[in-house]
Coordinates of C-alpha atoms in Angstrom, one line a residue:
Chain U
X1 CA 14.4 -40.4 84.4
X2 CA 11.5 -39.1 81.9
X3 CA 12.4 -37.0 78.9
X4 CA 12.6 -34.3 77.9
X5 CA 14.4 -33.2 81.5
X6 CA 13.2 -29.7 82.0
X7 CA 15.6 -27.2 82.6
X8 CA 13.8 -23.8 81.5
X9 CA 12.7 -23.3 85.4
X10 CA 13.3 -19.1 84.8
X11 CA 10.9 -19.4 81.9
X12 CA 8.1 -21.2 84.5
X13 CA 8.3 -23.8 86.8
X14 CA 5.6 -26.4 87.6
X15 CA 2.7 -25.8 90.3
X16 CA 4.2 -27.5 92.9
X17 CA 1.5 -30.0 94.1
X18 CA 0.8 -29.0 97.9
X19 CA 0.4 -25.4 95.9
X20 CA -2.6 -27.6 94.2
X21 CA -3.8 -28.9 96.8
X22 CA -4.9 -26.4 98.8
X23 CA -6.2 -24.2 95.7
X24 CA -8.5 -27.0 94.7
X25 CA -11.4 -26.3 97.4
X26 CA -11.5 -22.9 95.9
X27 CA -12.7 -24.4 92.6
X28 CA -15.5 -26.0 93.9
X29 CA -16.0 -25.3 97.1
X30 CA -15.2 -22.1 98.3
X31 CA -16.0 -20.4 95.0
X32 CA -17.6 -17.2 96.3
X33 CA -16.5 -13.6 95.1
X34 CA -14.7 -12.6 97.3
X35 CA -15.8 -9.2 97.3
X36 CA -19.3 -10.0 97.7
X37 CA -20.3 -9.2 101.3
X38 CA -23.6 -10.3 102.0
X39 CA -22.8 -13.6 102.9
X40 CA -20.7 -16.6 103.9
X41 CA -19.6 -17.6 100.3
X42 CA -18.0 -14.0 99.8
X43 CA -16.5 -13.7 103.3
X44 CA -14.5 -17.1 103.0
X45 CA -13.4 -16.3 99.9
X46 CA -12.3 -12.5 101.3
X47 CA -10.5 -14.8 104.4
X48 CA -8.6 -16.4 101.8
X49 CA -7.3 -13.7 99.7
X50 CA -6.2 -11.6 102.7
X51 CA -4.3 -15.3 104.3
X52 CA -2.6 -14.9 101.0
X53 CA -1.6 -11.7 101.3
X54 CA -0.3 -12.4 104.5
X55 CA 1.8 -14.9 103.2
X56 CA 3.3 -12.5 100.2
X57 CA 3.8 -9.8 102.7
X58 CA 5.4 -12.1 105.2
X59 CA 8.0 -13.4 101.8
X60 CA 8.9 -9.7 101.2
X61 CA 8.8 -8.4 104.8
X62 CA 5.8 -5.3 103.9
X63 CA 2.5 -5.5 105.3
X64 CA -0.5 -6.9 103.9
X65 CA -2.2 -4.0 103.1
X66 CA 0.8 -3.0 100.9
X67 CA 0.6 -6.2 98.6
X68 CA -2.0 -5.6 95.7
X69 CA -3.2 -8.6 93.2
X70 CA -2.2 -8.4 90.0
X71 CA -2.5 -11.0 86.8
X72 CA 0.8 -11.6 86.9
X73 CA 4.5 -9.6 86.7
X74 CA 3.6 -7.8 83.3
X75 CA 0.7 -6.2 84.0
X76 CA 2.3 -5.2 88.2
X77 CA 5.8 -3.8 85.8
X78 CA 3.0 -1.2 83.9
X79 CA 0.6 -0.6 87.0
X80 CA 3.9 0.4 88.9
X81 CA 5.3 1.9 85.8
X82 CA 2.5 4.0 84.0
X83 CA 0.6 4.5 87.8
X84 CA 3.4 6.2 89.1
X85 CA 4.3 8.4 85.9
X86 CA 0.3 9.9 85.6
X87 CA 0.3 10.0 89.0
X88 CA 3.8 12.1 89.6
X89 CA 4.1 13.6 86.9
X90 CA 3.7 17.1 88.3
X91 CA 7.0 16.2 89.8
X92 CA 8.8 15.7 86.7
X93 CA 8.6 13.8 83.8
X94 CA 12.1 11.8 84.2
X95 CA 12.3 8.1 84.6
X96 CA 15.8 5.3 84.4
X97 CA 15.7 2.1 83.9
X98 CA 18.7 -0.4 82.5
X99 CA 18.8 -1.8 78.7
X100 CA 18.6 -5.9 80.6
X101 CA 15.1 -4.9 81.6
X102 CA 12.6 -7.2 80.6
X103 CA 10.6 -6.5 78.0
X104 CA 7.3 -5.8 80.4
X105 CA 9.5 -2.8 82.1
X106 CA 11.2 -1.8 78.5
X107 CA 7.7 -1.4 76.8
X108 CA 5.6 0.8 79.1
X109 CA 9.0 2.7 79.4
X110 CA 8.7 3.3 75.8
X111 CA 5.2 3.9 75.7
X112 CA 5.8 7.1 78.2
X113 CA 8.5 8.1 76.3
X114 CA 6.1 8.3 73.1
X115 CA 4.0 10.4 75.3
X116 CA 6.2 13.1 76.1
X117 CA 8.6 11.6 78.9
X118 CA 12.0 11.4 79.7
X119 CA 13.8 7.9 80.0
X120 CA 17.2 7.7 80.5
X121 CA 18.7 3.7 79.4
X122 CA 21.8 3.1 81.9
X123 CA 23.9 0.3 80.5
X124 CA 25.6 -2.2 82.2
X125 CA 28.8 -3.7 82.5
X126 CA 30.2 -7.4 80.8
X127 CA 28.7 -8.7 84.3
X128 CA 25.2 -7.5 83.6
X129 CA 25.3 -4.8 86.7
X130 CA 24.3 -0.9 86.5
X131 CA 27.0 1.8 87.7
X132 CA 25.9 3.0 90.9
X133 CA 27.6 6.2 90.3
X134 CA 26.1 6.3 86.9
X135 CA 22.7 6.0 88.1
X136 CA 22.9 8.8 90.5
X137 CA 24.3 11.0 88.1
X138 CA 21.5 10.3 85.7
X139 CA 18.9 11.3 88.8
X140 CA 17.6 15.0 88.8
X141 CA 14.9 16.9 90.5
X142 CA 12.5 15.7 87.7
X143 CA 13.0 11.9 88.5
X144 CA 10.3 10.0 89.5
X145 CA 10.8 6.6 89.4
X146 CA 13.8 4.5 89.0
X147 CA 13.0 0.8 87.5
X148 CA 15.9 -1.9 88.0
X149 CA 14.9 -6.0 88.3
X150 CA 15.9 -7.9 91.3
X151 CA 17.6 -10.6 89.0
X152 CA 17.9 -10.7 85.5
X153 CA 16.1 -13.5 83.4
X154 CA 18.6 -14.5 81.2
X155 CA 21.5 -14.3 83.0
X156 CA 20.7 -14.5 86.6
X157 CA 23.1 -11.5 87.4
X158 CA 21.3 -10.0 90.6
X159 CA 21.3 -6.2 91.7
X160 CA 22.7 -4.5 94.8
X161 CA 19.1 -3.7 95.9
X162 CA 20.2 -2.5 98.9
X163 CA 22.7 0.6 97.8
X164 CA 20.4 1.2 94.6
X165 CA 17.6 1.4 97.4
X166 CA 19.3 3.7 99.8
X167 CA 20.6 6.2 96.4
X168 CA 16.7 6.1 95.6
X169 CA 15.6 7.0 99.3
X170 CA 18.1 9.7 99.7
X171 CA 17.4 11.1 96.3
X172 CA 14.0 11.1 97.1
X173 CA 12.8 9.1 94.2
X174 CA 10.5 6.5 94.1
X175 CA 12.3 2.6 93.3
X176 CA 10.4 -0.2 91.7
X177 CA 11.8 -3.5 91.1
X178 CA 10.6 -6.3 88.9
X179 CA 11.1 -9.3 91.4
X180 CA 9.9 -11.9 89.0
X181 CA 12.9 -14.2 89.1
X182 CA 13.7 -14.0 92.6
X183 CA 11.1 -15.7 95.2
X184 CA 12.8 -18.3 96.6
X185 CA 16.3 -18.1 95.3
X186 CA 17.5 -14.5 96.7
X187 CA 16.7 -12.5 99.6
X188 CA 13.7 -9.7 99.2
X189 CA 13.2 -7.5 102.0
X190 CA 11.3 -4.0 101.3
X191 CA 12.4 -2.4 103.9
X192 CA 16.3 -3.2 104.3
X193 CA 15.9 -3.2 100.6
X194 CA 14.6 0.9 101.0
X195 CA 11.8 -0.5 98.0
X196 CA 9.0 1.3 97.1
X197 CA 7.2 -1.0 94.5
X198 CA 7.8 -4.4 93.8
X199 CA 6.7 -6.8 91.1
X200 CA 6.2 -10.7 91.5
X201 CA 4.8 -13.3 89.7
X202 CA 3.1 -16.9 91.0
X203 CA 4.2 -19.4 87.8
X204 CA 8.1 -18.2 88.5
X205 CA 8.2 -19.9 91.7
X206 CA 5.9 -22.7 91.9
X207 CA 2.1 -21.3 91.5
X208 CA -0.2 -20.9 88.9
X209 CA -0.4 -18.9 86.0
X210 CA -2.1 -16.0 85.5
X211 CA -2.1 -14.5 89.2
X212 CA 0.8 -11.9 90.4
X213 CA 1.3 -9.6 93.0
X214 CA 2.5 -5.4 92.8
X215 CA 4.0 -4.4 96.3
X216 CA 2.9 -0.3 96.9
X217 CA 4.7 1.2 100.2
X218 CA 1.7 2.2 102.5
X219 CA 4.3 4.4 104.5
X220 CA 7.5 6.6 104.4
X221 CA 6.6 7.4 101.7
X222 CA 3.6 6.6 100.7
X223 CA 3.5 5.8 97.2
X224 CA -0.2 6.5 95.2
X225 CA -0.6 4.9 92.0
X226 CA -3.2 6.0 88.9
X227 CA -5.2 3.0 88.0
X228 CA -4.8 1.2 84.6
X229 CA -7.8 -0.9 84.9
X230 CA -10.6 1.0 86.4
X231 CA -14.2 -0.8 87.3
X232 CA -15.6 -1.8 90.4
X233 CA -12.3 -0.5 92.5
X234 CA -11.3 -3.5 94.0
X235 CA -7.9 -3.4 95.8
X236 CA -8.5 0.1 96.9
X237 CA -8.8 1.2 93.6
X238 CA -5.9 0.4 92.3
X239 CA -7.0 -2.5 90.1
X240 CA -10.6 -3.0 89.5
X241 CA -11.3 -6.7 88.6
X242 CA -12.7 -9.5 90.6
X243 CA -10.2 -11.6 92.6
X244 CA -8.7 -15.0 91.1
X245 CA -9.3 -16.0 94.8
X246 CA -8.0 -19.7 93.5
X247 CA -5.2 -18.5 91.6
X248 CA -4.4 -16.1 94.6
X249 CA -4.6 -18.9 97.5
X250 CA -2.2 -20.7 95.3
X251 CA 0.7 -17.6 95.0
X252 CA -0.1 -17.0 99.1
X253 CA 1.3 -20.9 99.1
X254 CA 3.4 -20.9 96.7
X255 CA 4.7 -17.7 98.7
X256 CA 4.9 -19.3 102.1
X257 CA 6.9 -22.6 100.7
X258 CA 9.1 -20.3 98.8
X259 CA 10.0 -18.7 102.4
X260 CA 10.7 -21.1 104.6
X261 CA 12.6 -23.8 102.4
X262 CA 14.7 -21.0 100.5
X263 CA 18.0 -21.3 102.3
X264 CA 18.3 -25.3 101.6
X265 CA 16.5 -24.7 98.4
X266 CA 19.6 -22.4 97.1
X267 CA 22.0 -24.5 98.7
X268 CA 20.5 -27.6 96.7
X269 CA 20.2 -25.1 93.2
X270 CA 23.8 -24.2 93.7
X271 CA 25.3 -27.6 93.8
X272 CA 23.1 -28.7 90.6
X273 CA 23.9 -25.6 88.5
X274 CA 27.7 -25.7 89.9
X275 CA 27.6 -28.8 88.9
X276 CA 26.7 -28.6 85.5
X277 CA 29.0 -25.6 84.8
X278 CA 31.4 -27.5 86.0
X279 CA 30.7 -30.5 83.7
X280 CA 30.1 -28.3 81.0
X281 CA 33.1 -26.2 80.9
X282 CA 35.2 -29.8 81.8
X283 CA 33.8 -31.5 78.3
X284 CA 33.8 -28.1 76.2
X285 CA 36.5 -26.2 75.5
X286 CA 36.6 -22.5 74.9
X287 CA 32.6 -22.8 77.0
X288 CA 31.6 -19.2 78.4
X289 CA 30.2 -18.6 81.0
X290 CA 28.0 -15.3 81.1
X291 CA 26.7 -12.5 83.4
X292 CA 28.3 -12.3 86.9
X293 CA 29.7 -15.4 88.9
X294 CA 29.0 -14.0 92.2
X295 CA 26.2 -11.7 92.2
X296 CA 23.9 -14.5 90.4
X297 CA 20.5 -16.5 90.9
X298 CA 21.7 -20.0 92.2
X299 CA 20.0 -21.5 89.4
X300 CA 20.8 -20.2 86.3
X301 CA 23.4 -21.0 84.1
X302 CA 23.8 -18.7 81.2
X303 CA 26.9 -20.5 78.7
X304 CA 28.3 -19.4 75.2
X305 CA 29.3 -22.4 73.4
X306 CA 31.5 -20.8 70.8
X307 CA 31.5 -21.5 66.7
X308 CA 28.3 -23.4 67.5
X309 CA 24.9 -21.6 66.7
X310 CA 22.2 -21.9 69.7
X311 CA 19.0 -22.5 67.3
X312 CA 21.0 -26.0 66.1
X313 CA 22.2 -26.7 69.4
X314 CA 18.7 -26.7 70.8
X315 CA 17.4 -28.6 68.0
X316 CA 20.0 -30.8 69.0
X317 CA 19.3 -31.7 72.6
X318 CA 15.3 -32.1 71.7
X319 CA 15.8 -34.1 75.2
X320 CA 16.7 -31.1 77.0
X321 CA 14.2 -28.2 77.3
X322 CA 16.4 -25.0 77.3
X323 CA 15.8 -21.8 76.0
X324 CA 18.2 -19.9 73.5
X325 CA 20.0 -16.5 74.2
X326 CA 19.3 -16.2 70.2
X327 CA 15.9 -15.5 68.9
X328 CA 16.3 -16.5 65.8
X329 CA 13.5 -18.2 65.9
X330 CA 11.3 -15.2 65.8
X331 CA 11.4 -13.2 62.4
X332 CA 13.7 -10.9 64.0
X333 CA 17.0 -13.0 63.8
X334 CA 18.4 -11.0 66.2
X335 CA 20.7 -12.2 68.9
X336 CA 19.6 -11.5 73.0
X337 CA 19.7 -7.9 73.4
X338 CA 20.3 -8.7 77.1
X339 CA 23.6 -10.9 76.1
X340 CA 24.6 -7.8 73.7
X341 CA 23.8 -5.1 76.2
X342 CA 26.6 -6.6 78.2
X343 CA 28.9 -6.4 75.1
X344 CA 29.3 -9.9 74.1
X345 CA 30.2 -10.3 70.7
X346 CA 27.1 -11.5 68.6
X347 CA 28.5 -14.7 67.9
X348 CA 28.6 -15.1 71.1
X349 CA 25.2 -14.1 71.4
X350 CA 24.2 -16.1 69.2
X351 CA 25.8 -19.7 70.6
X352 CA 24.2 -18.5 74.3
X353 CA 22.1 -21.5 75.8
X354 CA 20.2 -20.8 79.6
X355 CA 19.7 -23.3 81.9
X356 CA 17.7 -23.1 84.7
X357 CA 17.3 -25.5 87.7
X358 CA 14.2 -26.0 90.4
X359 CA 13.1 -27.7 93.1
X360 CA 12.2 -31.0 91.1
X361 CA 15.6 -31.2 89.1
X362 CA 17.8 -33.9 90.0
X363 CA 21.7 -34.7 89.6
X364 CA 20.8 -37.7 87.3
X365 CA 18.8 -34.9 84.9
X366 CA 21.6 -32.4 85.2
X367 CA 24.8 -35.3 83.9
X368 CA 22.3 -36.3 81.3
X369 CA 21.9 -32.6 80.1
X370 CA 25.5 -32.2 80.3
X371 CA 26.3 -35.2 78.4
X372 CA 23.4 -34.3 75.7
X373 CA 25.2 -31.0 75.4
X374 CA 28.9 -32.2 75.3
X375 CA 27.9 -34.5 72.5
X376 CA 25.9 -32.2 70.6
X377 CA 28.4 -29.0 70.7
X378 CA 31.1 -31.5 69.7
X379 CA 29.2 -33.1 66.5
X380 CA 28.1 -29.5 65.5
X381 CA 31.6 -28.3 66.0
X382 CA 32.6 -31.0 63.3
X383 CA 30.4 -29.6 61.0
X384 CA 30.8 -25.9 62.1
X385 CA 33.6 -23.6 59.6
X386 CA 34.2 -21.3 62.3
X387 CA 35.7 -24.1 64.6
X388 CA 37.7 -25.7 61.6
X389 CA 39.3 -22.0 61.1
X390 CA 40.0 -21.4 64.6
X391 CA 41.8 -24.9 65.1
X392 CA 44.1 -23.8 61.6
X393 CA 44.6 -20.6 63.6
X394 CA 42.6 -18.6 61.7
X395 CA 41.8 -15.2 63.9
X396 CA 38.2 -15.2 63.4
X397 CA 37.9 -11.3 64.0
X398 CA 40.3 -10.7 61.1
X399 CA 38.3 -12.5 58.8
X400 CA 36.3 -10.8 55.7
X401 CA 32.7 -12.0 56.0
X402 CA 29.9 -11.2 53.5
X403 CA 27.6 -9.7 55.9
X404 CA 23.7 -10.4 54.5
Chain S
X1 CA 9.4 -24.1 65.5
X2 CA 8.1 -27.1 64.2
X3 CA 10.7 -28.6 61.4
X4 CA 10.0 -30.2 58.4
X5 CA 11.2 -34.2 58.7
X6 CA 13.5 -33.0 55.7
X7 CA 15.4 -30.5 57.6
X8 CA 15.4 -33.0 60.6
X9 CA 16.9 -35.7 58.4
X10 CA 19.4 -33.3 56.8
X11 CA 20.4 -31.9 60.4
X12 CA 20.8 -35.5 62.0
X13 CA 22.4 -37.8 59.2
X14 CA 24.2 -34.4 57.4
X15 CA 25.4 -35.3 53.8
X16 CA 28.8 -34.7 53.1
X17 CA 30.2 -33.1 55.5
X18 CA 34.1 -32.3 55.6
X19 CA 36.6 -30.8 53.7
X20 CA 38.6 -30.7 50.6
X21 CA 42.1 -29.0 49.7
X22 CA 41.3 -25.7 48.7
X23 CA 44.5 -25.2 47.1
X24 CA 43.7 -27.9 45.0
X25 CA 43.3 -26.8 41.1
X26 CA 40.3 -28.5 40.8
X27 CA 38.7 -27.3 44.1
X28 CA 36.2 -24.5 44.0
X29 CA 35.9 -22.7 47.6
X30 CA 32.4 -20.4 48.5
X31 CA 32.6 -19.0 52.3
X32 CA 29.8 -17.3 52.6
X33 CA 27.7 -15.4 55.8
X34 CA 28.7 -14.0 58.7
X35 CA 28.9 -15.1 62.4
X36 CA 27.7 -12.1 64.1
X37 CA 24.5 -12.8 61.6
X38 CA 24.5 -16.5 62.9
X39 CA 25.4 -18.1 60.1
X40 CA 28.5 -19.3 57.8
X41 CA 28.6 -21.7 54.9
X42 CA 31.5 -23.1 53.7
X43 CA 30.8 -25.4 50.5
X44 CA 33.6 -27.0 48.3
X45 CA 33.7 -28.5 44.9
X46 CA 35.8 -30.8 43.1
X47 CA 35.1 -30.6 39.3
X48 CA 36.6 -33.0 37.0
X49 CA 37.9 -30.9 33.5
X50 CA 34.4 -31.9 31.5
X51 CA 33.1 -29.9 34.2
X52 CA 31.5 -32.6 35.8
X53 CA 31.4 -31.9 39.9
X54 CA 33.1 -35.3 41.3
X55 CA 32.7 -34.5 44.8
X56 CA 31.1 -31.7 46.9
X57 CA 31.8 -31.1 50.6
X58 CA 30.5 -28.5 53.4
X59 CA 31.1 -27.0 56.8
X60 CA 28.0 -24.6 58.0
X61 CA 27.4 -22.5 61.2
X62 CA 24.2 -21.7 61.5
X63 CA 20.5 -22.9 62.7
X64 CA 19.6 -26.3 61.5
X65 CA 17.6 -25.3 58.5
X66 CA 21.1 -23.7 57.3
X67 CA 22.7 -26.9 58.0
X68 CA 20.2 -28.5 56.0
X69 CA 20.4 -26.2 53.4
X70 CA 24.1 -26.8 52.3
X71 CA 23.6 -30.4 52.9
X72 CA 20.6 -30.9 50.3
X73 CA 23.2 -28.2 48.1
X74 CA 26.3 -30.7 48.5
X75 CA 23.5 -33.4 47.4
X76 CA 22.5 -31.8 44.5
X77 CA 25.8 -31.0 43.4
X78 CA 27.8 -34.1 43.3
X79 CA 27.6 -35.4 39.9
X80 CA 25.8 -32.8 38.3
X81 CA 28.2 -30.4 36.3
X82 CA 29.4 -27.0 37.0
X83 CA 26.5 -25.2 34.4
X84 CA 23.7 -27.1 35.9
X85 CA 24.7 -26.3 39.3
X86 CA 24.9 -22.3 38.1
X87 CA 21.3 -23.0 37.6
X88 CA 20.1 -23.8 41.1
X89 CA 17.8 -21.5 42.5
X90 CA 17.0 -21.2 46.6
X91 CA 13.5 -21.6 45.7
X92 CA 14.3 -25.4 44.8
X93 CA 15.7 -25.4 48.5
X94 CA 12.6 -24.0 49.8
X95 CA 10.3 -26.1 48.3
X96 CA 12.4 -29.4 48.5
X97 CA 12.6 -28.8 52.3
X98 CA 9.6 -26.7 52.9
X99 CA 11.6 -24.1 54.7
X100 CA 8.8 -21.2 56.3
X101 CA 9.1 -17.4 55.3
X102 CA 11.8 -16.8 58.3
X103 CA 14.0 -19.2 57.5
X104 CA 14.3 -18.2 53.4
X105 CA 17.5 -16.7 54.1
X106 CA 19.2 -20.3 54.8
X107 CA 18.4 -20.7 51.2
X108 CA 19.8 -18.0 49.6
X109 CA 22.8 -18.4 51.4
X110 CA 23.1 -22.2 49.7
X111 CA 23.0 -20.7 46.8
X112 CA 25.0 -17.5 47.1
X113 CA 27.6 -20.5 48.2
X114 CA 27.0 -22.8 45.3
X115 CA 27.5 -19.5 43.3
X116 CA 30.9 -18.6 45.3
X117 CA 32.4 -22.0 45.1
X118 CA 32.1 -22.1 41.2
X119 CA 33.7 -18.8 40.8
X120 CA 36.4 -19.3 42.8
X121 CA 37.0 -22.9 40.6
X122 CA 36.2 -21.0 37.6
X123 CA 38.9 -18.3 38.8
X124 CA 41.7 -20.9 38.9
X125 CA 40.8 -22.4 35.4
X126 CA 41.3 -18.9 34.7
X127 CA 44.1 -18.6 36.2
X128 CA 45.3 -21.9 35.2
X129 CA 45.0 -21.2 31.7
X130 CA 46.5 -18.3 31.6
X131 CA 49.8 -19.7 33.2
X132 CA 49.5 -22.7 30.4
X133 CA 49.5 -20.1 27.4
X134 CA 51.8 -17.9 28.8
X135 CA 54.4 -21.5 28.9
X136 CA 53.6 -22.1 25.3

């Protein structure tokens, strides 16, 4: 087993190598512009891209035509976002979206809002999920697009597409969904699904960087976007740019694998992340686990390890690439806002470790993170004040603190 | 964030960490921080009457340059005497272990701790010495 064992697969996974392999003709071979149509360079390049978008249609059950290329999940969350609001706005100048967005949906919601639009932020519950009654109450005649994610990044807690979906449809607003976290690990279906825009990105399940997909309904209704990125009006005009024809043949791939190995895939994710929760929760006591235990990605594990501070605890398990629900290692020294949207206490917050399992995680690599994090938790507990007070049965709530 | 190898040392091989009786007459107690903030320090001092600090313990919460901080503090401390320690600033903290801008406040906590653990010893001599002349 190599070190550090890489367990940050929701941050980005590795291009799986027969994703490689077929993109590598397309670097030196096939190199054409694929929107160049005079001759046989462009036109196997164009063959290409549109085999890709076969194979991205065929993941999310739309058409081809409906699947636009993107540089990734950001920029498909504003295209759908800001495209939809300049476009509709006529309509009304009302969007909803939840505060466990990610940032890419939270920031070109704010940017509208700074222009004169109306957002409303639903919350959610301790699981992570939005209040379907809520979110129809919050829907009026001047709602034009409802944004809520597939999954959520940090947590894994996945929403009822379906019934959010079907409110949208008969509401007759428009529903985009940031899909980033779920190829491969949850079901995606546009049409059962009642979605009108959908955002993916290649790195999250096994392509390359730097390429993404937006999903636009061609049909019932037809949903028309303003450009963001205008130019030579390449994928109908929607997004001018030429095509990262390699980058694309790799996501139509990575697209295809993602399909058809999915159900033993999230079986296999399952047992590994069961696993370690298990083991975790076994060596650890008070251990957390957060967001929702059923409605979940199969292969995240988001855990609180109380009266010990994440930062340490990563710095810790320097064998073990994690990522921390705290960010204190930005300037901003604040705690997830995801993990506090769902009311966790910030200490909580603030001891929150994710793990996330792929398709090249073994059971060897999950003990040895286990064991890495038992020990680590335990030594820092020795030297932690909180955990000395708690086992002289100190109430930590009722404490004083010097707040600074 | 890339760590200095002083603040890696500090975290691994912590210097005196544990705990001494805080009812003790010769025990000075800081607790200082919060956890919702992300980090508590807890340092302790045992000061012999000359003033001298015999023995200097700590239990902290927080990211490992906070660890590191109250561990280089407990350093510092132990054998030094009470009116030196009053003296040490978190810049010495910042320097000696090349803490960057964001992680400042680890510092000022050791030293908002060094502060609180002398007062609180200071507060029993008080306290001490009061109940003595009252007996005479």
């Amino acid at each position: 087993m190599k070190t550090p064992v890489y367990l940050d697969y929701s941050a980005t996974t590795p291009c799986d190598p027969r994703v490689v392999e077929r993109m590598l003709p397309y670097f030196t071979e096939t190199f054409g512009n694929a929107a160049s149509r005079s001759h046989p360079f462009g036109w196997t390049a164009e063959a290409a891209v549109e085999h890709a978008r076969e194979q991205v249609a065929e993941l999310i059950h739309a058409h081809p035509k409906e699947v636009l290329w993107t540089s990734g999940s950001t920029e498909a969350n504003n295209l759908a976002i800001k495209g939809t609001a300049e476009m509709y706005r006529e309509k009304g100048k009302h969007l909803i979206t939840a505060i466990t967005e990610h940032k890419a949906v939270l920031d070109p919601m704010k940017h509208l809002e700074s222009q004169g639009f109306e957002i409303t932020w639903l919350p959610v519950d301790r699981q992570g999920r939005v209040d379907l009654g809520q979110l129809a109450a919050a829907m009026t005649e001047k709602t034009l697009l409802v944004s809520l994610m597939a999954a959520n990044n940090e947590i894994g807690t996945v929403h009822p597409l379906k019934d959010i979906g079907a409110l949208c449809k008969q509401k007759g607003v428009l529903f985009h969904t940031d899909a980033t976290q779920a190829p491969g690990r949850m079901d995606l279906d546009v049409e059962a699904q009642h979605i009108d825009l959908m955002s993916l990105s290649a790195h999250k399940f096994y392509g390359p960087k730097g390429v993404g997909a937006l999903y636009v309904r061609r049909k019932n209704p037809r949903v028309r976007l303003a450009a963001q990125m205008d130019g030579g009006g390449h994928e109908r005009g929607m997004r001018s740019g030429t095509l990262n024809v390699t980058g694309i043949v790799g996501m139509g791939a990575a697209a295809e694998f993602a399909r058809t190995e999915m159900a033993q895939e999230i079986e296999r994710l399952r047992r590994l992340r069961d696993r370690l929760e298990a083991r975790l929760l076994r060596g650890i006591p008070d251990a957390v686990i957060n967001g929702d235990r059923e409605h979940r990605l199969p292969h995240l594990a988001n855990v609180s390890f109380p009266y010990v501070e994440g930062e340490s605890l990563i710095m810790g398990i320097k064998e073990v690439a994690v990522s921390s629900g705290s960010a204190c290692t930005s300037a901003s020294l604040e705690p997830s806002y995801v993990l506090k949207g769902l009311g966790l206490g910030d200490e909580l917050a603030h001891s929150s470790i994710r793990f996330s399992m792929g398709r090249f995680t073994t059971e060897a690599e999950v003990d040895f993170a286990a064991d890495r994090v038992i020990h680590e938790v335990t030594r820092l507990r020795e030297m932690s004040p909180l955990w000395e007070m708690v086992q002289e049965g100190i109430d930590l709530s009722q404490v004083k603190w010097t707040a600074h | 964030m890339a760590y200095s190898d002083k603040v890696l040392d500090h975290y691994q091989n912590p210097r005196n960490v544990g705990t001494l009786d805080k009812n003790a007459a010769d025990v000075g107690t800081g607790v200082v921080g919060a956890p919702e903030c992300g980090d508590v320090m807890k340092l302790q001092i045992k000061v012999a009457k000359d003033g001298t600090i015999l023995d200097a313990k700590f239990k902290t919460y927080g990211c490992g340059s906070a660890i590191a901080s109250s561990s280089l503090a407990t350093e510092w401390l132990k054998g030094s005497t009470v009116d030196k320690a009053e003296q040490i600033k978190n810049t010495q903290i910042v320097q000696e272990l090349a803490l960057p801008p964001v992680k400042i406040h680890c510092s000022v906590l050791a030293e908002d701790a060094i502060k609180a653990a002398i007062e609180d010893w200071r507060k029993k001599q008080a306290a001490h010495t009061d109940a003595a002349a009252q007996k005479a």
